[in-house]
PDB file of C-alpha atoms and ligand atoms in Angstrom:
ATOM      1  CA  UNK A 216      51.584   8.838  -7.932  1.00  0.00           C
ATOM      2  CA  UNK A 217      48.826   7.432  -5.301  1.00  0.00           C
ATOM      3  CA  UNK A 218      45.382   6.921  -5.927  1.00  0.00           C
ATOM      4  CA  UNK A 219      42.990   7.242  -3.384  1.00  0.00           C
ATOM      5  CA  UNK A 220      39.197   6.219  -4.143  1.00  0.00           C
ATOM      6  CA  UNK A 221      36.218   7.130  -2.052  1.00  0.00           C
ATOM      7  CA  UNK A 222      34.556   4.507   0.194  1.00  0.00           C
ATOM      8  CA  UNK A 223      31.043   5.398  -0.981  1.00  0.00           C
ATOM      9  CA  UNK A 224      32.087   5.928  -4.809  1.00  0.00           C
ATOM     10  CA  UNK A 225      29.468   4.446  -7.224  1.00  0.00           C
ATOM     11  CA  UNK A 226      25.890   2.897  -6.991  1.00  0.00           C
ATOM     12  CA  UNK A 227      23.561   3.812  -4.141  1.00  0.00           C
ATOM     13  CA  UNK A 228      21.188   1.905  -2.051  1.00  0.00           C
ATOM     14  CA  UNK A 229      18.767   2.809  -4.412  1.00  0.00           C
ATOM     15  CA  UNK A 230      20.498   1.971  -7.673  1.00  0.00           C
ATOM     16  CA  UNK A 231      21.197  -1.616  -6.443  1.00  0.00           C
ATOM     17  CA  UNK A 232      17.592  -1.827  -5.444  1.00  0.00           C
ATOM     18  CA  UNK A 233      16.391  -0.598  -8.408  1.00  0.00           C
ATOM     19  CA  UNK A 234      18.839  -2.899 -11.073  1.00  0.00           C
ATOM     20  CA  UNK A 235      17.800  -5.971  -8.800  1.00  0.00           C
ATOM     21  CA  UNK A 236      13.972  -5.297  -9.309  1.00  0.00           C
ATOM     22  CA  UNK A 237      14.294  -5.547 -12.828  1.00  0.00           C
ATOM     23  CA  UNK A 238      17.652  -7.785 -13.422  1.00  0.00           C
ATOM     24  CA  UNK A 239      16.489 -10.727 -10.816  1.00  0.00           C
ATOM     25  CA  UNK A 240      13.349 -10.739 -12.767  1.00  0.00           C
ATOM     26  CA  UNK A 241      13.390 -10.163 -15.728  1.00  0.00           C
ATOM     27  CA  UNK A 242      12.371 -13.619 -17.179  1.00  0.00           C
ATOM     28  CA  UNK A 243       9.263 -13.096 -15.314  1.00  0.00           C
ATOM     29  CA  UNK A 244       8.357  -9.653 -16.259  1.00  0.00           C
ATOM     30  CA  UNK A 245       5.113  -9.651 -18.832  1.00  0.00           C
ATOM     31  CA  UNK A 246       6.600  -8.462 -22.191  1.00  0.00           C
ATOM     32  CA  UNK A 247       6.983  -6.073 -23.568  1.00  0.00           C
ATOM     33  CA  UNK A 248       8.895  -4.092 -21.206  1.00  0.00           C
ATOM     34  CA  UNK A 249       8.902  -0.330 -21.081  1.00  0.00           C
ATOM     35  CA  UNK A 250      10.695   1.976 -18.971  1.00  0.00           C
ATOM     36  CA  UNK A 251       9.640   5.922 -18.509  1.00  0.00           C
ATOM     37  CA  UNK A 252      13.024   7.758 -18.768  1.00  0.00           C
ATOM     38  CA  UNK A 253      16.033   6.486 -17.607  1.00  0.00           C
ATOM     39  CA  UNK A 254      16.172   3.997 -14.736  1.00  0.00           C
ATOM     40  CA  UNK A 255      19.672   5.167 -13.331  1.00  0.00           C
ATOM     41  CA  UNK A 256      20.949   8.686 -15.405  1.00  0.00           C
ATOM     42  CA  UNK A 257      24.076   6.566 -16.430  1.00  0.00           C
ATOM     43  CA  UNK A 258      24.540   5.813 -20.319  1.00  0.00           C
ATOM     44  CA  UNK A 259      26.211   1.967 -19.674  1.00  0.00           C
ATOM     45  CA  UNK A 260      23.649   1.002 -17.295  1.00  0.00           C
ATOM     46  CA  UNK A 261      20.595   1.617 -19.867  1.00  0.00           C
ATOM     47  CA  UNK A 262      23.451   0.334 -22.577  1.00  0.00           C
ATOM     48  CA  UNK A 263      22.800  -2.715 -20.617  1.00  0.00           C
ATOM     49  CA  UNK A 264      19.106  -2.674 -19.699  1.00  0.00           C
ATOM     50  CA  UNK A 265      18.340  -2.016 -23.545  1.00  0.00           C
ATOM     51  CA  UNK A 266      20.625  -5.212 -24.612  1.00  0.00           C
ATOM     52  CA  UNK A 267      17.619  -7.252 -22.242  1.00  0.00           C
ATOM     53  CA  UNK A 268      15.186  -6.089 -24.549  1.00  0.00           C
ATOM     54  CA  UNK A 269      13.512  -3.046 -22.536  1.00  0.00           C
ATOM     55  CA  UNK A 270      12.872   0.252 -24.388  1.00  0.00           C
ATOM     56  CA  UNK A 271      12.892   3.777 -23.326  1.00  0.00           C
ATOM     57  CA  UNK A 272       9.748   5.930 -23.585  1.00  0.00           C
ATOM     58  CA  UNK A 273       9.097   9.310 -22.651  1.00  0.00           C
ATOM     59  CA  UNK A 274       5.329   9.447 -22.635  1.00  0.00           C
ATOM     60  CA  UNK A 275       2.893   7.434 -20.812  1.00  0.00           C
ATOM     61  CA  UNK A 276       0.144   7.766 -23.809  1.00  0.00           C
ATOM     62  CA  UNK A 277      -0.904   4.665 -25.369  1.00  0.00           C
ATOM     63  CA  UNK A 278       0.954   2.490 -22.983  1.00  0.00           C
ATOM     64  CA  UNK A 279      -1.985  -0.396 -22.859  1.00  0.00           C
ATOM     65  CA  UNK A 280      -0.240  -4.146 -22.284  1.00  0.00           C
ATOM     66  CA  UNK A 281       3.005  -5.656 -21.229  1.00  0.00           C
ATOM     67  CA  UNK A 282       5.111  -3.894 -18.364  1.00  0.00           C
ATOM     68  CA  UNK A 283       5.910  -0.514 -17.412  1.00  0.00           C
ATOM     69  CA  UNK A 284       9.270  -0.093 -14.956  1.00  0.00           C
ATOM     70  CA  UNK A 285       8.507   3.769 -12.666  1.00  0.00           C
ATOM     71  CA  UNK A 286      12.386   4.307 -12.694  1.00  0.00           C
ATOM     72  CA  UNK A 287      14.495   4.991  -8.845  1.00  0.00           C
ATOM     73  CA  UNK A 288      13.177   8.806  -9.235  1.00  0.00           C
ATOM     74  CA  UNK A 289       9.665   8.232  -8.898  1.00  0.00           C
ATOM     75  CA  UNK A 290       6.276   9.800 -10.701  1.00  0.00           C
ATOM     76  CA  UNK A 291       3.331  11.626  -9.004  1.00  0.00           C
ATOM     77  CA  UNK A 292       1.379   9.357  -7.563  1.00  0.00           C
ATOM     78  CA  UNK A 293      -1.524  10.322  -9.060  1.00  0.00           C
ATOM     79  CA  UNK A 294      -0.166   9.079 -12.233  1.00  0.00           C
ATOM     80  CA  UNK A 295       0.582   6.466 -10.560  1.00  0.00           C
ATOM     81  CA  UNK A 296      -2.766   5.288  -9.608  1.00  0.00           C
ATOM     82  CA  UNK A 297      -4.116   5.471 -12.814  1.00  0.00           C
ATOM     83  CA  UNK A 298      -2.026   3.249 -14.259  1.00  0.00           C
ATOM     84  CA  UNK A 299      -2.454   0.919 -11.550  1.00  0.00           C
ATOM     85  CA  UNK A 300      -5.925   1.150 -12.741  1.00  0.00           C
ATOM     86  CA  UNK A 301      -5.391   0.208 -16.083  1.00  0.00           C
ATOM     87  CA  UNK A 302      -6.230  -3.425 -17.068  1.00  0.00           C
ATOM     88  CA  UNK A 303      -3.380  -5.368 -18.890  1.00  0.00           C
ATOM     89  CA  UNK A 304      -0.725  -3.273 -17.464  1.00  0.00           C
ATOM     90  CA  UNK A 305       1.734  -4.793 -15.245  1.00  0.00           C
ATOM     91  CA  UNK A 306       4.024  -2.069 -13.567  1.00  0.00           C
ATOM     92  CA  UNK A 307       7.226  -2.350 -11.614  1.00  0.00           C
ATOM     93  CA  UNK A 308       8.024   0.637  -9.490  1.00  0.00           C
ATOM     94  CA  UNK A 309      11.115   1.183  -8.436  1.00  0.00           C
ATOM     95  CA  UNK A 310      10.852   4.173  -6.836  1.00  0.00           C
ATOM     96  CA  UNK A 311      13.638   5.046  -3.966  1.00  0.00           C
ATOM     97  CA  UNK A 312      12.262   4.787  -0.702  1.00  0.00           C
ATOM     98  CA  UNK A 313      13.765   7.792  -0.127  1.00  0.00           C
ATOM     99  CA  UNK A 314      12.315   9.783  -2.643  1.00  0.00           C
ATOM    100  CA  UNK A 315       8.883   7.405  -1.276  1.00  0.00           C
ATOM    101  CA  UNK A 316       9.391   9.581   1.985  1.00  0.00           C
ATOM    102  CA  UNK A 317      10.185  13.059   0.324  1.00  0.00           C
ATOM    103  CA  UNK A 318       6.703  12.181  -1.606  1.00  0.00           C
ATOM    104  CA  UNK A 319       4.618  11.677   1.599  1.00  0.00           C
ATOM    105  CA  UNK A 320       6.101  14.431   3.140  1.00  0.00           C
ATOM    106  CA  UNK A 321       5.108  17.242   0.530  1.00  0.00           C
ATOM    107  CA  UNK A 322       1.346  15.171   0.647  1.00  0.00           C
ATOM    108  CA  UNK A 323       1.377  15.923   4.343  1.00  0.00           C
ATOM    109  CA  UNK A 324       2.224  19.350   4.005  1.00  0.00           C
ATOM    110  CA  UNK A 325      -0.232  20.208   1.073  1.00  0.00           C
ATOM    111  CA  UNK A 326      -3.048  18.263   3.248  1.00  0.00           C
ATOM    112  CA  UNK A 327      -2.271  20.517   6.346  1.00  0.00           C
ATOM    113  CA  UNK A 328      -2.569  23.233   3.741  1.00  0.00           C
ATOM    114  CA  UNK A 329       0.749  24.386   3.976  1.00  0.00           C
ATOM    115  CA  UNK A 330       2.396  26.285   0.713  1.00  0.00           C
ATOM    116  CA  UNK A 331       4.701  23.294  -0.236  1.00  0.00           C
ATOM    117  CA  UNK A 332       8.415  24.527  -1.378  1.00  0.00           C
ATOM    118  CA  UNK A 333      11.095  22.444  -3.103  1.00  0.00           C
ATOM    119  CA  UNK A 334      14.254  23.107  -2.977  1.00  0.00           C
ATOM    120  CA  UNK A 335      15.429  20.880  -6.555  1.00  0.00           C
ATOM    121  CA  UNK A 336      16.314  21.311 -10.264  1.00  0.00           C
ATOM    122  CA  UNK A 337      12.362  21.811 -11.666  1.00  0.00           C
ATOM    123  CA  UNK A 338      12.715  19.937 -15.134  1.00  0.00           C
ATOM    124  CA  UNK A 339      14.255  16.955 -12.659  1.00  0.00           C
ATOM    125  CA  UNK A 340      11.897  13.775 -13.049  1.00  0.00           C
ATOM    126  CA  UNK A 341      12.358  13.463  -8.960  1.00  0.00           C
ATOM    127  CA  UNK A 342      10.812  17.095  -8.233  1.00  0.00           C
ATOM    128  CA  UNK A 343       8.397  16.660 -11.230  1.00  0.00           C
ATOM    129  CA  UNK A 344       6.738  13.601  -8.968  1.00  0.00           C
ATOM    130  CA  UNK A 345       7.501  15.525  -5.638  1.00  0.00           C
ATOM    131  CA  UNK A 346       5.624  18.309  -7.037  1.00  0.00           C
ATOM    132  CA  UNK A 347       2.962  15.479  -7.920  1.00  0.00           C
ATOM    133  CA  UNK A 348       2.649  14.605  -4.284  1.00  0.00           C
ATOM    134  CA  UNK A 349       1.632  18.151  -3.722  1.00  0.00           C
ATOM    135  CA  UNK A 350      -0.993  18.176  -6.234  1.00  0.00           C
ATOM    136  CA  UNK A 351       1.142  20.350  -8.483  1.00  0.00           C
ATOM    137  CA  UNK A 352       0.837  23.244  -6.101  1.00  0.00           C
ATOM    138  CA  UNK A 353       4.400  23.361  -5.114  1.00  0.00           C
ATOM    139  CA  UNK A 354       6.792  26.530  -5.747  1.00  0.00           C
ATOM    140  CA  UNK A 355      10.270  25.024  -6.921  1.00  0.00           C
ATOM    141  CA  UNK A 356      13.564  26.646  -6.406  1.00  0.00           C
ATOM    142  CA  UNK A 357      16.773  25.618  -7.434  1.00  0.00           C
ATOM    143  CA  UNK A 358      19.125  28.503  -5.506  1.00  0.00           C
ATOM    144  CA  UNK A 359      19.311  31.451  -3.039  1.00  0.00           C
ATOM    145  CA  UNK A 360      18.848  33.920  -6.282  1.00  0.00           C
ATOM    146  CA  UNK A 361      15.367  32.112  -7.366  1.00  0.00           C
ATOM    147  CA  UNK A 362      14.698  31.628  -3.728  1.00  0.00           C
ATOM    148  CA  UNK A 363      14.632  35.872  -3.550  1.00  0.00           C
ATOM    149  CA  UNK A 364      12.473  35.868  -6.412  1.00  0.00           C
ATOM    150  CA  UNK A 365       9.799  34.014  -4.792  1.00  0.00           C
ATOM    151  CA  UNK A 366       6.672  36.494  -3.428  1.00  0.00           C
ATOM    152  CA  UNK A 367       5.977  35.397  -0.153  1.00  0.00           C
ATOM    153  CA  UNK A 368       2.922  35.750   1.546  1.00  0.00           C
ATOM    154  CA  UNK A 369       3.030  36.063   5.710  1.00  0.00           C
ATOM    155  CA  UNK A 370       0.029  35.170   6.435  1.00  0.00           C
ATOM    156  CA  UNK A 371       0.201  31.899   4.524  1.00  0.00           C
ATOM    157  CA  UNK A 372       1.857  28.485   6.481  1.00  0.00           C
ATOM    158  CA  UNK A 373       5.050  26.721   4.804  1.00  0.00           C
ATOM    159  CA  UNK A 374       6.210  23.618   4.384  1.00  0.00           C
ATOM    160  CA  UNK A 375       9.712  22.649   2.346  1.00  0.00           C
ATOM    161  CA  UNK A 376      11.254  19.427   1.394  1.00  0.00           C
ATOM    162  CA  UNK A 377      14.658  19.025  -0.832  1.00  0.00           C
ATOM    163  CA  UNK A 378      15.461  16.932  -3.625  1.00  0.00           C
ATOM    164  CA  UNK A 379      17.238  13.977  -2.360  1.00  0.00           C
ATOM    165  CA  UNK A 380      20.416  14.911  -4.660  1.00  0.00           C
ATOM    166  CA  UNK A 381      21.028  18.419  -3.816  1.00  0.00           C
ATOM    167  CA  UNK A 382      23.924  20.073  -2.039  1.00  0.00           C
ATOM    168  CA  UNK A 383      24.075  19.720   1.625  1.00  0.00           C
ATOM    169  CA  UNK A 384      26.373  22.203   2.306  1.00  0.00           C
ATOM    170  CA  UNK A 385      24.684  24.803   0.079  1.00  0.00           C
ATOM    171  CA  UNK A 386      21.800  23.717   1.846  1.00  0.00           C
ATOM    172  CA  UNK A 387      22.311  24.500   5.212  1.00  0.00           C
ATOM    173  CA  UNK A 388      23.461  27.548   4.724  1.00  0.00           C
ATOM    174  CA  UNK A 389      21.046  28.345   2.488  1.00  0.00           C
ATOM    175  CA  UNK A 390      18.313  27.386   5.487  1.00  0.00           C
ATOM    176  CA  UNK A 391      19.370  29.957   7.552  1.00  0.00           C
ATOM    177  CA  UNK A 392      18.272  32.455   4.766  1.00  0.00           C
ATOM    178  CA  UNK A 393      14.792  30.715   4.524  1.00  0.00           C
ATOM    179  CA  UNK A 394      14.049  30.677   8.373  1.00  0.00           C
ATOM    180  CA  UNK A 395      14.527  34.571   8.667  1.00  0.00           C
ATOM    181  CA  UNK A 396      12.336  35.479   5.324  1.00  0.00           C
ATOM    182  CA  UNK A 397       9.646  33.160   6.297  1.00  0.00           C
ATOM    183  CA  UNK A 398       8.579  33.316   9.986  1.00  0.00           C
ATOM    184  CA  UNK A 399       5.905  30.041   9.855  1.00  0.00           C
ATOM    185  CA  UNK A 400       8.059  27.218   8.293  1.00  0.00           C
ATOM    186  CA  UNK A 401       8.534  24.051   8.655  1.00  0.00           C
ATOM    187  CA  UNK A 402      11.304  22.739   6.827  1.00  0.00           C
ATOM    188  CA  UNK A 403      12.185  18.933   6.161  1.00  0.00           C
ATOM    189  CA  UNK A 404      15.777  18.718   4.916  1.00  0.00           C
ATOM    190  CA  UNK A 405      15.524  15.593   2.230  1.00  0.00           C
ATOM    191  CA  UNK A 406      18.971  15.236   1.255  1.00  0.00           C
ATOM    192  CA  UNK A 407      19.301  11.640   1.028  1.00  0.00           C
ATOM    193  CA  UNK A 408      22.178   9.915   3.067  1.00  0.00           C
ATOM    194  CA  UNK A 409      23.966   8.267   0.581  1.00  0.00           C
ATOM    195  CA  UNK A 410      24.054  11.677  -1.176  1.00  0.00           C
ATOM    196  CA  UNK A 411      25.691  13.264   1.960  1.00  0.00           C
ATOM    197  CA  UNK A 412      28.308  10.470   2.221  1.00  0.00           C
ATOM    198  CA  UNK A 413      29.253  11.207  -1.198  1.00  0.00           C
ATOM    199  CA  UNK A 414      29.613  14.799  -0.965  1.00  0.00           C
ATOM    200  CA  UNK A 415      31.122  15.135   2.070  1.00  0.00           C
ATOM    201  CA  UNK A 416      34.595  12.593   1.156  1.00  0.00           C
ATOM    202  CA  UNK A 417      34.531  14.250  -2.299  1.00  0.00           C
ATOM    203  CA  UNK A 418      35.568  17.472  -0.134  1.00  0.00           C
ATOM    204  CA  UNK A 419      37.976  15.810   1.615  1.00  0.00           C
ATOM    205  CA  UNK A 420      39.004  14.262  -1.528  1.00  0.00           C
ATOM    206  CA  UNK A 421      39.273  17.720  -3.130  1.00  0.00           C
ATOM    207  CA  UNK A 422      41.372  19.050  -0.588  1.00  0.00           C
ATOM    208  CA  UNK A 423      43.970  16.391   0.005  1.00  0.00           C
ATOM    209  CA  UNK A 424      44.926  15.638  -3.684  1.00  0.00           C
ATOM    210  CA  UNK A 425      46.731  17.393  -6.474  1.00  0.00           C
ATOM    211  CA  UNK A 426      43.519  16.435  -9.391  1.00  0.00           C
ATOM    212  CA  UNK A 427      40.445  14.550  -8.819  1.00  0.00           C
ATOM    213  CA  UNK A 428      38.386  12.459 -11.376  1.00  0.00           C
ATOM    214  CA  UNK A 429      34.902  12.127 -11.009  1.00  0.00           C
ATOM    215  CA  UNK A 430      33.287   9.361 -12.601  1.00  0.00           C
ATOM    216  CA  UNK A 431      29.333   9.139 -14.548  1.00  0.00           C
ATOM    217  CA  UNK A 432      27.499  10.959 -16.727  1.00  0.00           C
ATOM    218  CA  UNK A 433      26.490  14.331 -17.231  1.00  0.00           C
ATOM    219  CA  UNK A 434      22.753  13.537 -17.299  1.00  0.00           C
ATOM    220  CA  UNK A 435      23.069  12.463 -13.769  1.00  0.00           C
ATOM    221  CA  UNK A 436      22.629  15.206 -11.130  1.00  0.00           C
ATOM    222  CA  UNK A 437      24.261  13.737  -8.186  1.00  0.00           C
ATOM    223  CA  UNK A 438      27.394  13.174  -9.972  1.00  0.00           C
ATOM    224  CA  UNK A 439      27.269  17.046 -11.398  1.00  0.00           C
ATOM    225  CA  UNK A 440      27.236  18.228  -7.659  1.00  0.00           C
ATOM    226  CA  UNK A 441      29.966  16.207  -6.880  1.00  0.00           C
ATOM    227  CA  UNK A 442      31.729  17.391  -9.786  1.00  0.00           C
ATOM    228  CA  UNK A 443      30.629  21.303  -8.934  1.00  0.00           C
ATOM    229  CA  UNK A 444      31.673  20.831  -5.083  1.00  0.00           C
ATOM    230  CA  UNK A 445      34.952  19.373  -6.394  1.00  0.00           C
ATOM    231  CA  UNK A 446      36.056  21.782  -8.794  1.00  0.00           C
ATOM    232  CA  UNK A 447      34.911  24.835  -6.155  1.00  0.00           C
ATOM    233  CA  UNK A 448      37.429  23.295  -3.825  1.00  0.00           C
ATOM    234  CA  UNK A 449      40.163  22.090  -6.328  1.00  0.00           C
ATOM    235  CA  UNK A 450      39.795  23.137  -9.965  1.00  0.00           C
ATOM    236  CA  UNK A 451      42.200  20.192 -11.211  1.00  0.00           C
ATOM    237  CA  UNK A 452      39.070  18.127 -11.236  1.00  0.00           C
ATOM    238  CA  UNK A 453      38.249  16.605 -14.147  1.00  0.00           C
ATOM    239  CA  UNK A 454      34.505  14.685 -15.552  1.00  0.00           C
ATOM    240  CA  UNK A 455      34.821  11.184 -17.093  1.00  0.00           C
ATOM    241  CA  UNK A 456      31.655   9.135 -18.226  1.00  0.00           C
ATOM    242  CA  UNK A 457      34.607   5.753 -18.977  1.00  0.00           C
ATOM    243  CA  UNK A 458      38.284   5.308 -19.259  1.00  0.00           C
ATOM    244  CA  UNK A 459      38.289   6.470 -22.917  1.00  0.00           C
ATOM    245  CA  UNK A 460      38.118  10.136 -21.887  1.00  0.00           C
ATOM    246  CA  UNK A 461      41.028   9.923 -19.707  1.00  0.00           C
ATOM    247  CA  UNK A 462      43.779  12.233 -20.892  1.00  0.00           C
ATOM    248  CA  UNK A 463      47.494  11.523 -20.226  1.00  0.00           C
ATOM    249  CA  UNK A 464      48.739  15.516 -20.318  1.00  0.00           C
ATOM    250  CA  UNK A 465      46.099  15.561 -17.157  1.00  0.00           C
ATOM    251  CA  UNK A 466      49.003  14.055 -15.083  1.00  0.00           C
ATOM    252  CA  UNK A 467      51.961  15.789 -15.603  1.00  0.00           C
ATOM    253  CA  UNK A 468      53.401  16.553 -12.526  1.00  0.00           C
ATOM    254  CA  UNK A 469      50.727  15.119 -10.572  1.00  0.00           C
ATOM    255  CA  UNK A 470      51.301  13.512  -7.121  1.00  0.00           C
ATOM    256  CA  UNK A 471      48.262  11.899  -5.466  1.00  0.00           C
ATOM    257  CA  UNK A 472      44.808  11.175  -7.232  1.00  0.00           C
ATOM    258  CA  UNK A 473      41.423  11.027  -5.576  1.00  0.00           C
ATOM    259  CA  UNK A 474      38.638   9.415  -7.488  1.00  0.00           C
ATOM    260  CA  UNK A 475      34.679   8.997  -7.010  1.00  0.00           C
ATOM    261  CA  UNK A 476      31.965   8.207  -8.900  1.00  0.00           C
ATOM    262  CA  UNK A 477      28.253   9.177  -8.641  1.00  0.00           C
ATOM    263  CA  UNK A 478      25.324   6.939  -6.936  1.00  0.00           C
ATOM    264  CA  UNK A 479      24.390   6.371 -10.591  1.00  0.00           C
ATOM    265  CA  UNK A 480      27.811   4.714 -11.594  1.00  0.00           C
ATOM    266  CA  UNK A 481      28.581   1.328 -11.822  1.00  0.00           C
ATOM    267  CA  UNK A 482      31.228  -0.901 -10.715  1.00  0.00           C
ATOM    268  CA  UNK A 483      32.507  -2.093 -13.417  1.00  0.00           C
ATOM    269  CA  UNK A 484      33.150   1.581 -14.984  1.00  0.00           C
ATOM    270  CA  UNK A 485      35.029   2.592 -11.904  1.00  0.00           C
ATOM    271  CA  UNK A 486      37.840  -0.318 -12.184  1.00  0.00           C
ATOM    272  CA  UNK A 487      37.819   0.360 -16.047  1.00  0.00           C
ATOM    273  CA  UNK A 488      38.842   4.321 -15.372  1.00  0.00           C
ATOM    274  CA  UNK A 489      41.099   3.006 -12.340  1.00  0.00           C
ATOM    275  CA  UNK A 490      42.710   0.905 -14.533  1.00  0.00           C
ATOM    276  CA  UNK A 491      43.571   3.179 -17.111  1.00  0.00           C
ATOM    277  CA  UNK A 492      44.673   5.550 -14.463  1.00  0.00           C
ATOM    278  CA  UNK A 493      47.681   2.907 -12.971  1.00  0.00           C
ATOM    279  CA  UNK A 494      48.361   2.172 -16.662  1.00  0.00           C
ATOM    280  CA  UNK A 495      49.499   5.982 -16.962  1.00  0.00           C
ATOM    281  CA  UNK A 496      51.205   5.976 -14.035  1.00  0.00           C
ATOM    282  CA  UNK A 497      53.485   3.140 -14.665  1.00  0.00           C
TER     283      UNK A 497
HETATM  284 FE1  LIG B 751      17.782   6.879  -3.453  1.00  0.00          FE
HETATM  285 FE2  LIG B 751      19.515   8.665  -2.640  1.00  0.00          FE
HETATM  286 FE3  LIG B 751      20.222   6.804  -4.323  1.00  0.00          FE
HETATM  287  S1  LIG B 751      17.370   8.986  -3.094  1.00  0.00           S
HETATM  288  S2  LIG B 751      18.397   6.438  -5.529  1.00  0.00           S
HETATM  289  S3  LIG B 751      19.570   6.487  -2.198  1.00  0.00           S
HETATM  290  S4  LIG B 751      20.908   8.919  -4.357  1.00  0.00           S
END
């Protein structure tokens, strides 16, 4: 049985930035340490950040002293600025620079009075912030059947960014439909790189081995796509969050193994599954 893993399988840019923000210096952060939502959607990494003493909070009420991390995803930056404004608060934003960009972009477009579109999953924290930028005047979409849904109005100017995690593929073609329904569009396809890479070797993945694995958790919605655009392709493809899930019937019969991991998965979980893998196949 071979196993192949992708190149680009786990942590992103953005990930590693993020972890090394808070990890390097963490002895130095004012305590106590708060974090709004999940730094990384991956259950072992907050596992670990919660072991350093941070806790998890999903409101931004009464938060009046210590430190407050702004996880990889981002928050309107109007929120933003008023907590900057608030004495006694020390924050640590770790916001992707790419989801920085997709920010300033939908600004730009609201300020040239453009109707701002996203193309994302609406209860996402990225989009909520995205949305933020555009002074919470954006229309969100998630597919080409809410896409049809939206009323359009010709006279009006467009503008439309994506979330940085969505499907490229689905995207493009998905673009075409956009440019022919709305005649004064401009359209800024987000999709961040390391998403792209990920994506596109999870298709080649899919198509050159009997069963794939892919690795993270289900909160995470990078590794869901890759999991969708995998099982579309090859539907021996399987979701593990760790080794434990791993189930021996799954490789009967089996010949070659591909296996990838979400931008939100780290290293250490990805040798733990691969491990377990070899140790069924000898
Ligand atoms: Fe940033 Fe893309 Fe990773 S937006 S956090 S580099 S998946």
């Amino acid at each position: 049985m071979k196993i192949e893993i992708a190149k680009n399988a786990g942590f992103c840019f953005g990930v590693k930035r993020a972890l090394a923000l808070i990890e390097d210096n963490i002895k130095k952060i004012k305590k106590p340490i708060r974090m709004y939502g999940h730094l990384v959607h991956n259950e072992e990494v907050i596992k670990r950040l919660l072991a350093k003493g941070i806790k998890v909070i999903d409101t931004l009420e009464k938060i009046k002293r210590g430190t407050l991390i702004i996880t990889a995803h981002g928050i309107s930056p109007k929120v933003k600025e008023k907590l900057l404004k608030q004495k006694g608060l020390n924050l640590v934003d770790t916001t992707c620079p790419k989801v920085s960009l997709v920010q300033n972009l939908a600004e730009l477009l609201h300020k040239q009075n453009k109707q701002v579109l996203i193309f994302g999953d609406v209860d996402h924290q990225e989009v909520k912030g995205i949305k933020g930028a555009a002074d919470n005047q954006a229309i969100i979409f998630s597919s080409e059947k809410e896409f049809k849904k939206i009323n359009l109005d010709q006279n009006k100017k467009y503008g439309l960014v994506v979330q940085t995690t969505k499907d490229f593929e689905e995207f493009k073609k998905l673009e075409k439909k956009i440019k022919e329904r709305i005649k004064d569009i401009k359209i800024f396809n987000t999709i961040c790189q390391a998403t792209r890479q990920r994506q596109s070797e999870v298709r080649k993945l899919a198509r050159k081995h009997d069963l794939l694995l892919i690795i993270g958790s289900r909160t995470s919605a990078n590794t869901t796509r890759l999991y969708e655009i995998s099982q579309s392709i090859n539907p021996d493809t399987y979701f593990v969050r760790t080794g434990q899930e791993l189930k021996e019937r799954w490789f009967k019969n089996k010949k070659s193994i591909g296996i990838t991991a979400g931008a939100s998965t780290p290293d250490w979980i990805i040798s733990e599954v691969v491990q377990k893998v070899q140790n069924i196949r000898n």
